[in-house]
XYZ file of C-alpha atoms in Angstrom:
182
model
C 10.690 -14.030 14.617
C 6.990 -13.121 14.857
C 5.724 -13.090 18.388
C 9.126 -13.141 20.072
C 9.428 -9.412 20.293
C 6.017 -9.239 22.039
C 6.930 -11.938 24.449
C 10.257 -10.497 25.369
C 8.697 -6.999 25.722
C 6.227 -8.520 28.165
C 8.992 -10.125 30.089
C 10.682 -6.764 30.421
C 7.507 -5.471 31.995
C 7.510 -8.149 34.698
C 8.931 -6.528 37.735
C 11.184 -9.484 38.708
C 14.778 -10.509 37.863
C 14.752 -12.797 34.796
C 16.889 -13.955 31.887
C 16.567 -15.594 28.515
C 17.878 -19.176 28.359
C 17.524 -22.173 26.116
C 18.052 -22.230 22.345
C 17.564 -18.543 21.635
C 20.119 -17.714 24.284
C 22.506 -20.339 22.891
C 22.273 -18.794 19.349
C 23.755 -15.568 20.873
C 26.942 -17.449 21.392
C 26.747 -19.829 18.396
C 24.964 -20.253 15.103
C 21.226 -19.900 14.409
C 18.817 -22.864 14.344
C 15.143 -23.429 14.285
C 13.225 -23.256 17.571
C 9.634 -23.043 18.457
C 9.759 -20.901 21.740
C 11.888 -18.923 24.080
C 12.783 -20.131 27.551
C 12.746 -17.472 30.300
C 14.039 -18.132 33.831
C 12.368 -16.013 36.442
C 13.140 -15.173 40.041
C 9.501 -15.375 40.909
C 8.336 -16.117 44.447
C 4.897 -17.033 45.933
C 2.588 -14.085 45.894
C 4.236 -12.627 42.710
C 2.118 -14.406 40.225
C -0.084 -11.306 39.574
C 3.093 -9.597 38.136
C 2.818 -12.075 35.207
C -0.829 -11.307 34.577
C -0.130 -7.520 34.660
C 2.619 -7.867 32.163
C 0.759 -9.947 29.677
C -2.746 -8.663 28.816
C -5.363 -11.272 28.213
C -6.331 -9.672 24.884
C -2.787 -10.339 23.422
C -1.617 -13.452 25.421
C -2.592 -16.749 26.878
C -1.549 -17.389 30.409
C -2.615 -20.154 32.637
C -5.011 -19.340 35.442
C -3.505 -17.358 38.405
C -3.770 -20.350 40.690
C -1.798 -22.518 38.216
C 0.996 -19.914 37.978
C 0.972 -19.689 41.767
C 1.233 -23.559 42.055
C 4.169 -23.695 39.567
C 6.003 -20.926 41.450
C 5.718 -22.904 44.625
C 7.273 -25.896 42.860
C 10.402 -23.786 42.413
C 12.836 -25.017 39.768
C 10.476 -28.003 39.121
C 7.744 -25.720 38.066
C 6.970 -24.281 34.589
C 4.245 -22.511 32.724
C 3.674 -21.176 29.129
C 2.687 -17.848 27.774
C 1.493 -17.800 24.251
C 1.162 -14.782 21.884
C -2.441 -15.059 20.401
C -1.617 -13.511 17.043
C 1.384 -15.588 16.260
C 1.245 -18.679 18.494
C 4.770 -18.012 19.576
C 5.382 -19.389 23.089
C 7.491 -18.675 26.129
C 8.351 -21.431 28.451
C 8.716 -19.890 31.939
C 10.780 -21.500 34.688
C 10.764 -20.168 38.108
C 14.189 -20.616 39.660
C 13.321 -21.468 43.239
C 16.434 -22.316 44.986
C 18.201 -23.877 42.030
C 21.935 -23.114 42.377
C 22.571 -23.005 38.686
C 19.585 -20.961 37.822
C 20.430 -18.439 40.581
C 24.043 -18.236 39.486
C 22.859 -17.612 35.903
C 20.593 -14.823 36.950
C 23.504 -13.037 38.628
C 25.664 -13.384 35.560
C 23.173 -12.665 32.795
C 24.351 -10.046 30.241
C 22.145 -7.443 28.509
C 22.235 -8.300 24.745
C 20.250 -7.207 21.721
C 17.546 -9.727 20.766
C 14.648 -8.946 18.365
C 15.337 -5.243 18.634
C 15.164 -5.268 22.395
C 17.980 -5.370 25.122
C 17.169 -8.422 27.213
C 19.178 -10.087 29.993
C 20.736 -13.307 28.347
C 22.127 -16.327 30.350
C 25.915 -16.652 30.258
C 27.249 -19.476 28.019
C 28.366 -21.544 30.903
C 24.816 -21.626 32.265
C 23.347 -22.630 28.944
C 25.875 -25.453 28.539
C 25.296 -26.721 32.068
C 21.565 -26.622 31.557
C 21.778 -28.317 28.137
C 23.941 -31.053 29.753
C 21.200 -31.574 32.336
C 18.476 -31.737 29.626
C 20.560 -33.991 27.510
C 20.998 -36.442 30.455
C 17.142 -36.455 30.884
C 16.018 -36.564 27.303
C 18.925 -38.057 25.255
C 18.147 -35.434 22.549
C 21.187 -34.691 20.445
C 20.161 -31.146 19.770
C 21.464 -30.261 23.177
C 25.035 -31.601 22.358
C 24.925 -29.919 18.934
C 24.100 -26.643 20.562
C 26.921 -27.054 23.057
C 29.444 -28.044 20.396
C 28.411 -25.041 18.283
C 28.848 -22.694 21.253
C 32.225 -24.102 22.018
C 33.360 -23.670 18.405
C 32.303 -20.143 18.095
C 32.542 -18.594 21.562
C 36.145 -18.546 22.798
C 35.440 -17.156 26.302
C 33.838 -20.200 27.812
C 35.096 -21.209 31.322
C 35.429 -24.963 30.957
C 36.576 -25.474 34.442
C 33.281 -23.948 35.664
C 31.364 -26.257 33.425
C 33.509 -29.137 34.797
C 32.433 -28.136 38.279
C 28.602 -27.927 37.379
C 28.804 -31.189 35.516
C 30.245 -32.918 38.600
C 27.642 -31.220 40.794
C 24.810 -32.353 38.657
C 26.143 -35.893 37.755
C 26.220 -35.152 34.033
C 30.069 -35.642 33.494
C 29.503 -38.306 30.940
C 27.264 -35.999 28.910
C 30.012 -33.140 29.265
C 32.776 -35.480 27.987
C 30.437 -36.622 25.075
C 29.812 -32.987 24.219
C 33.559 -32.246 24.040
C 34.299 -35.181 21.876
C 33.481 -35.162 18.076
């Protein structure tokens, strides 16, 4: 996908722990589908915002102003900012993990996989499913349930007990039961 390689290469230059999440990561464990961006979870802390600017040259990428990135990092798991590749318009949604237990767990379990001719850390399937359950509970968008069902149909090594635990912890048990029904 045009622009994805450039964005993932830039992420690899950021000197912090990170992983690929969202739909692109879900496709590693399921079937392809259209998406407009990549989701990157970063273990960024206040004072590290300059690392983003250093990894993504202004000539090639749009980044928000440094003070905006710093503000979003201070918001922790509630924060987010975008990076856009100028030539293609492809976008990365960046999410600082802060102290979010699920994001931190995912970062410790991320696996290096080949994406767009690069080796990148990809979130484990249980993380992706748990996050998609959270987003489904917020948005009601069926695409999250479709992604979960596709992952469960194709990937046999998914720890459903762990997802049960995360779904109880985040109050998304109804969404998890719905995802398992068909």
